[in-house]
Coordinates of C-alpha atoms in Angstrom, one line a residue:
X1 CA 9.8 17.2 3.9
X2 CA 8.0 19.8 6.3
X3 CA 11.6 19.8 8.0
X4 CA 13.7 20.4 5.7
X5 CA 11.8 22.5 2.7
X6 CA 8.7 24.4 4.8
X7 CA 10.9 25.5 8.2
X8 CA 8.9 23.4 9.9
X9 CA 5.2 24.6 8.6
X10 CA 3.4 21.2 9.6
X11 CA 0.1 20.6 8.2
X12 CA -0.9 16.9 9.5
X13 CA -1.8 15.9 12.6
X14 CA 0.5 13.1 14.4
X15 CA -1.5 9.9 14.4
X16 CA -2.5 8.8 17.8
X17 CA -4.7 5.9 17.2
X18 CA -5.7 3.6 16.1
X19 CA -3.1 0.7 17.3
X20 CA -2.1 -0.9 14.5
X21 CA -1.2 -3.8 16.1
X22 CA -4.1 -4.7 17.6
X23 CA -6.1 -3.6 14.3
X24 CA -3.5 -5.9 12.6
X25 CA -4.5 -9.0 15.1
X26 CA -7.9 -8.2 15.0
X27 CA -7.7 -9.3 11.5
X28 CA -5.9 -12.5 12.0
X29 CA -2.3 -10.7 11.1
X30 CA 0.6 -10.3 12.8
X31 CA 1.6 -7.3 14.2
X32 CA 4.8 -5.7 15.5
X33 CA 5.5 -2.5 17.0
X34 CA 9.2 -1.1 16.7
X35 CA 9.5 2.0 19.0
X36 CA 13.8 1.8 19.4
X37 CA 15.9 1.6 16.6
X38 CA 18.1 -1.4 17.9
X39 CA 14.8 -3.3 17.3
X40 CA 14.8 -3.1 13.6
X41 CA 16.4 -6.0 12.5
X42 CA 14.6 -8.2 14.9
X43 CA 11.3 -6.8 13.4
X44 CA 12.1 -7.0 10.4
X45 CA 13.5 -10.8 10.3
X46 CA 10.4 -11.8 12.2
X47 CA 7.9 -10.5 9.7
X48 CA 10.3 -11.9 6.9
X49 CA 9.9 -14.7 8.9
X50 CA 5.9 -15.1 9.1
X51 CA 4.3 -16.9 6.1
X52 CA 1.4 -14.3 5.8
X53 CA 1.0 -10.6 5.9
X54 CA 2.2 -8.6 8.6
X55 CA 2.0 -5.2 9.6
X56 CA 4.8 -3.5 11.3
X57 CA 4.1 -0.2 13.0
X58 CA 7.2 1.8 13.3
X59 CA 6.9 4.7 16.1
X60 CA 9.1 7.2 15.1
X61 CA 9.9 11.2 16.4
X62 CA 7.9 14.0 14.8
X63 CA 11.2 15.2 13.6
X64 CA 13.2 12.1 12.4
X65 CA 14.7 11.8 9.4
X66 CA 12.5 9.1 7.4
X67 CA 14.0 8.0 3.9
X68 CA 13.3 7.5 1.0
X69 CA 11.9 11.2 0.6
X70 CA 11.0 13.2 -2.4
X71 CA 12.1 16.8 -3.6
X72 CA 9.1 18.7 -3.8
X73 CA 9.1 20.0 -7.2

C-alpha cells in the first residue's frame, strides 16, 4: 500500500524479532519459516498436514508485492 499509493512514505518499522518459529514451538506448535518462494507449497501442505495449529512465518522483501491488499479509500 505504502508502495504503490504513498511513493514509498513508510511509517512501520520492519519486524526483526521475535522468531516466530521458536515463539511458535515454545508453545507446543509447529512452526515453519518460508524465506524462498519455491518453498510455498511444501509449507503450506505441511501445515495442512499437522492436526493442530501452526504458525507459518513467511519472510518476505520490504518491497514485495503481498495480496490480497485494499484500496485506501
Amino acid at each position: 500500500m505504502q508502495e504503490f499509493f504513498y511513493n514509498r512514505r513508510y511509517v512501520a518499522t520492519p519486524l526483526r524479532s521475535p522468531d516466530f518459529v521458536l515463539l511458535a514451538q515454545a508453545h507446543g506448535l509447529t512452526g515453519l519459516r518460508v524465506t524462498r518462494r519455491e518453498e510455498i507449497p511444501d509449507a503450506v501442505a505441511r501445515a495442512r498436514a499437522e492436526p493442530g495449529s501452526v504458525v507459518v512465518e513467511f519472510r518476505v522483501e520490504q518491497e514485495d508485492s503481498v495480496y490480497p491488499r485494499l484500496v485506501p479509500a
